[in-house]
mmCIF file of C-alpha atoms and ligand atoms in Angstrom:
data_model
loop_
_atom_site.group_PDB
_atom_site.id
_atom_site.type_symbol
_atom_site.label_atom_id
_atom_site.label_comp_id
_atom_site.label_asym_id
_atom_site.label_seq_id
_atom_site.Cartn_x
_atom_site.Cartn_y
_atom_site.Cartn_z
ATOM 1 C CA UNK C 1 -10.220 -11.407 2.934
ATOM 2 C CA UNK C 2 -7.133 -12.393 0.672
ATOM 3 C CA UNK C 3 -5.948 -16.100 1.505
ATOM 4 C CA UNK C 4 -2.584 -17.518 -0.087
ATOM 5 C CA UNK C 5 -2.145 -20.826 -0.112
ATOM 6 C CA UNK C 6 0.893 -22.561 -1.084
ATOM 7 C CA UNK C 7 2.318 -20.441 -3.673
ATOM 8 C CA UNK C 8 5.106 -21.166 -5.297
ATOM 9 C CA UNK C 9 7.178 -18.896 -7.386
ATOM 10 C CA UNK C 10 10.662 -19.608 -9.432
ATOM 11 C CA UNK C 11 12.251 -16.973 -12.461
ATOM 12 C CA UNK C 12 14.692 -19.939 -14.165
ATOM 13 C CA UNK C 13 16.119 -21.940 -11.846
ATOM 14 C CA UNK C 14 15.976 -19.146 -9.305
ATOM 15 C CA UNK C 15 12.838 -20.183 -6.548
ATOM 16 C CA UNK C 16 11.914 -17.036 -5.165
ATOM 17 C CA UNK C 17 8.624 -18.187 -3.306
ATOM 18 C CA UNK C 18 8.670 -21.996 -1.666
ATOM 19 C CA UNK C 19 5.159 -22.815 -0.740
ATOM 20 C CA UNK C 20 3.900 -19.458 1.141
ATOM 21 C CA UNK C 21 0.504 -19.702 2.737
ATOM 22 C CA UNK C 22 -1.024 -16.866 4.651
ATOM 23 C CA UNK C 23 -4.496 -15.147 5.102
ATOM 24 C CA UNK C 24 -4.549 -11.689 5.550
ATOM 25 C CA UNK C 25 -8.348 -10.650 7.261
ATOM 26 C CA UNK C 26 -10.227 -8.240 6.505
ATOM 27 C CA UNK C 27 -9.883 -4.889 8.238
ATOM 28 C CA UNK C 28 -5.844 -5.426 9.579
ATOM 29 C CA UNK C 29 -3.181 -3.786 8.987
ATOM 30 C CA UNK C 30 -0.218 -6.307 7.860
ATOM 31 C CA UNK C 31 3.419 -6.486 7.479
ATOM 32 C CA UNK C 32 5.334 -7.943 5.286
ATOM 33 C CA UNK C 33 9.167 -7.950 6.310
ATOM 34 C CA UNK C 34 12.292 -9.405 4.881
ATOM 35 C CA UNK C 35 15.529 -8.549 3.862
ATOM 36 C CA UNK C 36 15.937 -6.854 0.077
ATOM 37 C CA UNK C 37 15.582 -10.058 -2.695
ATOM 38 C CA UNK C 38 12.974 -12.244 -0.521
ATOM 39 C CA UNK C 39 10.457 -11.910 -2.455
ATOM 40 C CA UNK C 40 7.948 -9.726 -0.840
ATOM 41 C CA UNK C 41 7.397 -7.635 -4.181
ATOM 42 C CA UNK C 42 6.982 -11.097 -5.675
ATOM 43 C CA UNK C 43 4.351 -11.882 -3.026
ATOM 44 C CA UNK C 44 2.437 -9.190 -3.219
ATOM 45 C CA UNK C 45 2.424 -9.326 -7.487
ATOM 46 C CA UNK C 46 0.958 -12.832 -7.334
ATOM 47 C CA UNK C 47 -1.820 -11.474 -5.263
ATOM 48 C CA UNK C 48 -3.058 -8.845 -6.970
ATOM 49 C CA UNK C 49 -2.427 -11.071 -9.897
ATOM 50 C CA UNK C 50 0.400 -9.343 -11.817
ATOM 51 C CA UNK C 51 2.117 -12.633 -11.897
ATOM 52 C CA UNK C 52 0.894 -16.115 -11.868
ATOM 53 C CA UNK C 53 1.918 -18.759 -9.289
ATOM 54 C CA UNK C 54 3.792 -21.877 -10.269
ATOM 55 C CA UNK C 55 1.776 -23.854 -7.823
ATOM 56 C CA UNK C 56 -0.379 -22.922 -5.693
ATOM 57 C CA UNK C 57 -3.516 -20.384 -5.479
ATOM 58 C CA UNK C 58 -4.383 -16.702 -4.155
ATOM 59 C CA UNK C 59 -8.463 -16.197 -3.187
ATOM 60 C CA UNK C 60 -9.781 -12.539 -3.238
ATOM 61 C CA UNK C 61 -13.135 -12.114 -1.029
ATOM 62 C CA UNK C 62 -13.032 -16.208 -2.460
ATOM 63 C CA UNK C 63 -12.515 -15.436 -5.673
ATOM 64 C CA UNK C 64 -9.653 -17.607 -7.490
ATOM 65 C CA UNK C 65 -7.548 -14.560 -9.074
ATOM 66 C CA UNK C 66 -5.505 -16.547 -11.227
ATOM 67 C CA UNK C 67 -8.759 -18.097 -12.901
ATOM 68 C CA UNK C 68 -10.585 -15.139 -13.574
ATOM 69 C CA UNK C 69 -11.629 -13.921 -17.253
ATOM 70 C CA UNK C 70 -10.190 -10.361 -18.204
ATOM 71 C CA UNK C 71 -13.559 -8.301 -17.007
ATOM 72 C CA UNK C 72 -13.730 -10.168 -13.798
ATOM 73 C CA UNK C 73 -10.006 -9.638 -13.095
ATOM 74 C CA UNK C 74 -10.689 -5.599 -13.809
ATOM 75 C CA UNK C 75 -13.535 -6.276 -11.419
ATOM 76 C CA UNK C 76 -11.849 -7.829 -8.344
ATOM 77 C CA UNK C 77 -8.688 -5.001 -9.354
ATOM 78 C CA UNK C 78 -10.762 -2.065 -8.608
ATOM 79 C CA UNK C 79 -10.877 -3.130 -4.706
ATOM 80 C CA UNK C 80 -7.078 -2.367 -4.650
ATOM 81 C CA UNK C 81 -4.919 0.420 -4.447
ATOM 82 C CA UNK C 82 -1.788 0.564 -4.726
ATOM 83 C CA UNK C 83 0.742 3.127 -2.915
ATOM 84 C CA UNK C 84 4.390 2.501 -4.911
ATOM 85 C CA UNK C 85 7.593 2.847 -4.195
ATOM 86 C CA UNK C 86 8.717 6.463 -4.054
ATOM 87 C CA UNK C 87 5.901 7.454 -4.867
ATOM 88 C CA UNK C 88 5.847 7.217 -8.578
ATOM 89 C CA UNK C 89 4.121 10.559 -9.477
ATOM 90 C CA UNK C 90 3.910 11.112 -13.701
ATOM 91 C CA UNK C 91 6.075 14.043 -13.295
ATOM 92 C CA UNK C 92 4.335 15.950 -16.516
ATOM 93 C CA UNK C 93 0.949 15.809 -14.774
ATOM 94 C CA UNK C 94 -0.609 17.863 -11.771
ATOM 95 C CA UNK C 95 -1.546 16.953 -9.261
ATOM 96 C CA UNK C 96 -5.390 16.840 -9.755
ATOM 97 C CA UNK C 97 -4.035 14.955 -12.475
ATOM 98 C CA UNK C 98 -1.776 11.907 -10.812
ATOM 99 C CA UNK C 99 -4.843 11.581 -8.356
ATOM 100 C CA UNK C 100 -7.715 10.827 -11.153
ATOM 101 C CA UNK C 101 -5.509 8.882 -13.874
ATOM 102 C CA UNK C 102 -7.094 5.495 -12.742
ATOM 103 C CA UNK C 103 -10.520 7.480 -12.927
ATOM 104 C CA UNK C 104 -9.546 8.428 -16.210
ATOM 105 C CA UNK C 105 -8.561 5.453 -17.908
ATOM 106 C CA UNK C 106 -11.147 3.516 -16.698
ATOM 107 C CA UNK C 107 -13.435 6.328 -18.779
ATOM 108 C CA UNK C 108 -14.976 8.653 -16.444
ATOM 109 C CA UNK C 109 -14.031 11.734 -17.953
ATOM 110 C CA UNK C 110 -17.047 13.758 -15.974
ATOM 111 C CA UNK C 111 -14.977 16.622 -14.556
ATOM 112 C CA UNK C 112 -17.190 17.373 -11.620
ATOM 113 C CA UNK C 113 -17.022 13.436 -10.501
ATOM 114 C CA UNK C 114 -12.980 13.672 -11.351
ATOM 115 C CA UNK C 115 -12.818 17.054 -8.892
ATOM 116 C CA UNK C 116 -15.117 15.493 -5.900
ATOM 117 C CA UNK C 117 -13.413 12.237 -5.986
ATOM 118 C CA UNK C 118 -9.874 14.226 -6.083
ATOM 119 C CA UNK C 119 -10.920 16.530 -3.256
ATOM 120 C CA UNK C 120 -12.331 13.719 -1.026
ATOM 121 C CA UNK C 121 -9.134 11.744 -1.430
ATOM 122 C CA UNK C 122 -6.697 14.783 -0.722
ATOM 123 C CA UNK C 123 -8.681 15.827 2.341
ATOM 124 C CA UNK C 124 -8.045 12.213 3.768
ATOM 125 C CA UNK C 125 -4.464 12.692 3.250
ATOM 126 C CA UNK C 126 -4.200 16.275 5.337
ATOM 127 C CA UNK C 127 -3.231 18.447 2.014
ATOM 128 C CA UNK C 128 -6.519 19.874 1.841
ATOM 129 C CA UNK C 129 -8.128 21.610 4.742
ATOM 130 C CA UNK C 130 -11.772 19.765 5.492
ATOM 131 C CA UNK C 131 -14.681 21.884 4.036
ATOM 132 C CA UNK C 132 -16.119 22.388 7.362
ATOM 133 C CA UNK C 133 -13.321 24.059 8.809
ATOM 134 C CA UNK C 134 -12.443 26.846 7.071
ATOM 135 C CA UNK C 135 -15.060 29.293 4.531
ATOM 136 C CA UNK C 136 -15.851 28.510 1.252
ATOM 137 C CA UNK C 137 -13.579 30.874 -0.154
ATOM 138 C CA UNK C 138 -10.776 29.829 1.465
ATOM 139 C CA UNK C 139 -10.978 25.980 0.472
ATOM 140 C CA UNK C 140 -11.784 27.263 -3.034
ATOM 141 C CA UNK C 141 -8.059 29.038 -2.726
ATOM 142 C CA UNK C 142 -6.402 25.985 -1.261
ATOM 143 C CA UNK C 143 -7.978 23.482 -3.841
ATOM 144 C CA UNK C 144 -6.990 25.862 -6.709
ATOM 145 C CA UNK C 145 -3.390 25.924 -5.582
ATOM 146 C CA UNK C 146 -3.089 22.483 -4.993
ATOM 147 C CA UNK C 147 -4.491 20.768 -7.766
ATOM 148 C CA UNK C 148 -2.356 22.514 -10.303
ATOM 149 C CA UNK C 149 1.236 21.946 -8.708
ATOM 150 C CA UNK C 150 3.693 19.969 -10.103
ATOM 151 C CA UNK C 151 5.024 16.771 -8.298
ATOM 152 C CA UNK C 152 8.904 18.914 -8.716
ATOM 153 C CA UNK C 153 6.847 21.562 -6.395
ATOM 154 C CA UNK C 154 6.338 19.375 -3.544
ATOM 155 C CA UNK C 155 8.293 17.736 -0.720
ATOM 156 C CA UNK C 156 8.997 14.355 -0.254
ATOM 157 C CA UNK C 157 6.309 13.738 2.518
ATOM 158 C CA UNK C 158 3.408 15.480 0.206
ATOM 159 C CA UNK C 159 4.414 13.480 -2.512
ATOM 160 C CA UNK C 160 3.767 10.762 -0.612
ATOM 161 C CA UNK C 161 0.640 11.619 0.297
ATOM 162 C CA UNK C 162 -0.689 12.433 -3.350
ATOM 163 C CA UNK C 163 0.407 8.867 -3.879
ATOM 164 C CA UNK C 164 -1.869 7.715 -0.940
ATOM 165 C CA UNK C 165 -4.376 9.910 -2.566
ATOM 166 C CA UNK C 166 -4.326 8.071 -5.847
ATOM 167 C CA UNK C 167 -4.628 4.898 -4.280
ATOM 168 C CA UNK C 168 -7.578 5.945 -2.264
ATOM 169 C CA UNK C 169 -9.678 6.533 -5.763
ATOM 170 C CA UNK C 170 -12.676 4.489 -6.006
ATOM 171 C CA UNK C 171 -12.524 3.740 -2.522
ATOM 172 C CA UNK C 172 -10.575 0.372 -2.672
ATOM 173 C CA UNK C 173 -11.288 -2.590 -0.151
ATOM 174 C CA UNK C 174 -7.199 -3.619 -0.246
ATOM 175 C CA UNK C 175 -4.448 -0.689 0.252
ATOM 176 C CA UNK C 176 -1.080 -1.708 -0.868
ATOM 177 C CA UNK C 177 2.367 0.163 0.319
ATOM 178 C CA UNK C 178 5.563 -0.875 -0.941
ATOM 179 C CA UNK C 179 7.857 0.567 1.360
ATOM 180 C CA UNK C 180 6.141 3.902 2.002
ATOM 181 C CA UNK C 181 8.623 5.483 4.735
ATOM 182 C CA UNK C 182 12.023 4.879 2.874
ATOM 183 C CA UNK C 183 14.056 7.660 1.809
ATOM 184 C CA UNK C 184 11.634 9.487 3.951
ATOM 185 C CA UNK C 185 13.170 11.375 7.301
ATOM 186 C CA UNK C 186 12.038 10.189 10.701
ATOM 187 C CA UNK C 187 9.967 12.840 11.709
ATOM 188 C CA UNK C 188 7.841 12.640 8.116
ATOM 189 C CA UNK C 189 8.148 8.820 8.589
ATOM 190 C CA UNK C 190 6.096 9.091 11.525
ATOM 191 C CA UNK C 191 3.767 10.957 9.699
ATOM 192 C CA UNK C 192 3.663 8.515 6.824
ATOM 193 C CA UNK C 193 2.800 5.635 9.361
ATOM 194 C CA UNK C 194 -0.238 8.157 10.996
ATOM 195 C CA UNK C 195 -1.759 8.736 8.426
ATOM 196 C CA UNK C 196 -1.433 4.520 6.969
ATOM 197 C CA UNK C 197 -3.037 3.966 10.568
ATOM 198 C CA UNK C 198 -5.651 6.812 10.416
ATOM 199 C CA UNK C 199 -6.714 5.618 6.833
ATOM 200 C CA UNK C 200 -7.052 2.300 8.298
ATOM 201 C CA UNK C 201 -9.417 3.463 11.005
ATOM 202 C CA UNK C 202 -11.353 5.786 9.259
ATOM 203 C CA UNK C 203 -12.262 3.760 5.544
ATOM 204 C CA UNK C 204 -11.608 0.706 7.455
ATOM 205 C CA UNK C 205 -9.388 -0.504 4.654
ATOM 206 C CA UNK C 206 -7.836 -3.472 4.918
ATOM 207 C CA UNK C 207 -3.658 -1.753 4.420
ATOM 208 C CA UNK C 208 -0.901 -4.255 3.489
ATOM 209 C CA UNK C 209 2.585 -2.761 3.595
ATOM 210 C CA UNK C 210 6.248 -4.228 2.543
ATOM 211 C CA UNK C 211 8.261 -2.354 4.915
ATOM 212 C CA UNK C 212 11.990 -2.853 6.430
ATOM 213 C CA UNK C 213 10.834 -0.528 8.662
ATOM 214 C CA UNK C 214 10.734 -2.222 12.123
ATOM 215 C CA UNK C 215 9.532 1.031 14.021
ATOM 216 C CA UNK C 216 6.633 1.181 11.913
ATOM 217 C CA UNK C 217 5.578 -2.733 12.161
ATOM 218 C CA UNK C 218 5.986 -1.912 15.807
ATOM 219 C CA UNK C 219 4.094 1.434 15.620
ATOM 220 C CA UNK C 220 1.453 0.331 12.552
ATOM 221 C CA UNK C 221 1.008 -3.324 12.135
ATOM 222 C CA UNK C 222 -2.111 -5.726 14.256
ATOM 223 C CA UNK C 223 0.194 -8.389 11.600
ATOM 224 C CA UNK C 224 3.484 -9.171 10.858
ATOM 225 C CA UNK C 225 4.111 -12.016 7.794
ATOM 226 C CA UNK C 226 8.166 -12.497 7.177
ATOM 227 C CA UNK C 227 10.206 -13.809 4.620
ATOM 228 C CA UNK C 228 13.402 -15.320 4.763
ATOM 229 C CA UNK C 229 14.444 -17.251 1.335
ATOM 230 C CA UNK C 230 11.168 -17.561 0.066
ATOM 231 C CA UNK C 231 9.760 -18.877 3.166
ATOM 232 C CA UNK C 232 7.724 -17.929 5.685
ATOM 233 C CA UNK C 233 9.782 -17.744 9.054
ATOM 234 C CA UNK C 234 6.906 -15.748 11.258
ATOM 235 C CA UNK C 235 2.930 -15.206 10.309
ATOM 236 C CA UNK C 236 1.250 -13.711 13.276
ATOM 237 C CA UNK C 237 -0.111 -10.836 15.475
ATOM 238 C CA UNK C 238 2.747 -8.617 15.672
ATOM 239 C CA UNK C 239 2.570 -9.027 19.752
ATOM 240 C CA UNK C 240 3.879 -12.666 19.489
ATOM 241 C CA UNK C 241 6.418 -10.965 16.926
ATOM 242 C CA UNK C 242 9.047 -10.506 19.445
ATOM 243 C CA UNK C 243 8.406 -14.227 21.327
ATOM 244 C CA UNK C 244 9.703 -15.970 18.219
ATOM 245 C CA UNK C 245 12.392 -17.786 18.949
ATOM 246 C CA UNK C 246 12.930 -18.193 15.114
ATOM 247 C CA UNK C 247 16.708 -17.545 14.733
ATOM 248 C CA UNK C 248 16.173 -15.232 11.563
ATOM 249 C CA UNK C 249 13.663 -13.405 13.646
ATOM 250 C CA UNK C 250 16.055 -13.025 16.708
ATOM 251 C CA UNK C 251 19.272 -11.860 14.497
ATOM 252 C CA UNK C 252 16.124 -9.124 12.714
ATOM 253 C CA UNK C 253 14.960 -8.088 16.169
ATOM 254 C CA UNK C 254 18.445 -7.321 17.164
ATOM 255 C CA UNK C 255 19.495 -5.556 14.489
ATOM 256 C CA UNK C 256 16.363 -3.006 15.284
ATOM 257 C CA UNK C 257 17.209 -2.905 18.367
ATOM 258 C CA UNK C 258 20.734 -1.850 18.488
ATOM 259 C CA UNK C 259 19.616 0.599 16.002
ATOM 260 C CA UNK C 260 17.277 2.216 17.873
ATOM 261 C CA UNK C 261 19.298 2.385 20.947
HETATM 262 N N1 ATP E 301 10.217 -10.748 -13.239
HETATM 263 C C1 ATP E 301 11.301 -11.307 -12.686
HETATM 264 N N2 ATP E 301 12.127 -12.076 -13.425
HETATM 265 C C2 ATP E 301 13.191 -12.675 -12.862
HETATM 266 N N3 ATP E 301 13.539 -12.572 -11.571
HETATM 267 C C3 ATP E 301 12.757 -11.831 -10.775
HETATM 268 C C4 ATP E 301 11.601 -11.151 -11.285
HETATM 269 N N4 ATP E 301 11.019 -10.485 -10.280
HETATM 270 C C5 ATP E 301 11.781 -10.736 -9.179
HETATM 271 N N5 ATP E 301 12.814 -11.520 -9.481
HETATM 272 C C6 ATP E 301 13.809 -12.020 -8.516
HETATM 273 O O1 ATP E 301 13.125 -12.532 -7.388
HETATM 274 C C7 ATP E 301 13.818 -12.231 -6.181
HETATM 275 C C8 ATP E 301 12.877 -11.560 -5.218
HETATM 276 O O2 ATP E 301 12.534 -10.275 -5.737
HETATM 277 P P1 ATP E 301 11.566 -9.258 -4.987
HETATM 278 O O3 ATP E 301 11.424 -8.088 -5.881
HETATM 279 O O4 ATP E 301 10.316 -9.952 -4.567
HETATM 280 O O5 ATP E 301 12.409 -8.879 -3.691
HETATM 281 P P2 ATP E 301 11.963 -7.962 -2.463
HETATM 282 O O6 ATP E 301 11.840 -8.846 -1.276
HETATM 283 O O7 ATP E 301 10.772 -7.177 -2.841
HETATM 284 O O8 ATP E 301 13.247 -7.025 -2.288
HETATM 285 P P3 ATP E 301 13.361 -5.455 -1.980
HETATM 286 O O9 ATP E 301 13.216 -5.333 -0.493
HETATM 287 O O10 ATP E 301 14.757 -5.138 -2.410
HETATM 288 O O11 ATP E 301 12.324 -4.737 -2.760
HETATM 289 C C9 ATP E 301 15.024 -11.399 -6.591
HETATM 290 O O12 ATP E 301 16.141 -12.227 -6.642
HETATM 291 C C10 ATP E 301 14.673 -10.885 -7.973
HETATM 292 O O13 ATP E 301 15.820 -10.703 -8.730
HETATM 293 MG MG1 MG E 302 10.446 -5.121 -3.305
#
């Protein structure tokens, strides 16, 4: 369970975060909206603790973050995984390769461990086929022409899911998306946001996601937490979403809908 409680966050004079307090429970998929410049990439940094609060205090499974020694904080970081922003595939490595790094630099250089972790996590995405279904020799062919592409070889929407992959490494407790279906067509958006909720289901991973992505809240979320000038204008199950009479919430849930329409 990851609970935030009354963080506060200013760069200069700038406050970007003004006393958020959420918890996020284990197992749920959650949302966190907000127009570009809230702070929901701020958020989510002093959570996993890539930046400290000002005031205030983030617990992992009730573990302080922000007072943790260096090993512990390694410790409490291998629950998470973390699905960035277009991707962010090392264009100069394989595939195979972009999976395993974190493998890698934590020191496991065992190459059969490296290629069962990297086939496990690419058959959860969809870009292997599952061993069972097809024969031996056939997986062997898919697996060999997979692992060795290029990320300049593959479409947007695989791309994606090698970054999914990578995050899945390790099997992490915590999945974190920052904006996984932009830039992304609708059709492989959709597929984006099955796979976030099959993931889900199947590891039963707790999945936090910074999205501006209404459809998928709608589609994806059990959560929705949003952010309007460093506050927190909603917090709740995403069915109560569309009963808030918060004005900021109103002028967001029109905007989606005469999009959609
Ligand atoms: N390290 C930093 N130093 C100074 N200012 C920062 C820093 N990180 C973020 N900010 C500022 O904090 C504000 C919130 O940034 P943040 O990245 O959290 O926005 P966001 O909600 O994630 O937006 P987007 O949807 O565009 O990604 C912005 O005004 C940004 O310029
Ligand atoms: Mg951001």
């Amino acid at each position: 369970m990851i609970e935030v409680r009354n963080v506060h966050k200013s760069f200069g004079e700038k406050k970007v975060l003004n006393g958020v307090t959420l918890t996020i429970p284990d197992g749920v998929t959650y949302c966190i909206i907000g127009r570009s410049g809230c702070g929901k990439s701020v958020l989510i940094k002093n959570i996993v603790g890539l930046l400290e609060p000002d005031v205030g205090e983030v617990f992992i499974d009730g573990q302080n973050i922000h007072k943790l020694g260096r090993e512990e904080l390694f410790k409490v970081r291998e629950k998470f995984g973390f699905v960035f922003q277009s991707s962010a595939l090392f264009d100069s490595y394989t595939v195979f390769e972009n999976v395993v790094i974190g493998l890698y630099e934590r020191g496991i250089r065992n190459e059969k461990v490296l290629y069962n972790e990297a086939i496990r996590t690419l058959t959860a995405v969809g870009l292997l086929p599952r061993k069972e279904e097809v024969s031996e020799k056939e997986f062997e062919r898919e697996w060999r022409i997979l692992k060795d592409k290029m990320p300049a070889e593959l479409s947007g929407g695989m791309r994606k899911r090698v970054g999914v992959a990578r995050a899945l490494v390790g099997s992490p407790s915590y999945i974190f998306y920052d904006e996984p279906t932009t830039g992304l067509d609708p059709v492989t958006s959709e597929q984006v946001d099955n796979l976030i909720a099959d993931l889900a289901k199947k590891f039963e991973i707790t999945s936090i996601i910074i999205t501006h992505d209404l459809f998928s809240v709608f589609k994806i979320a059990d959560y929705v937490a949003m952010i309007d000038d460093g506050n927190l204008v909603f917090d709740g199950e995403v069915e109560k979403f569309r009963e808030s009479q918060n004005p900021v919430v109103q002028e967001f849930l029109e905007r989606y809908k005469t999009k959609v329409v």
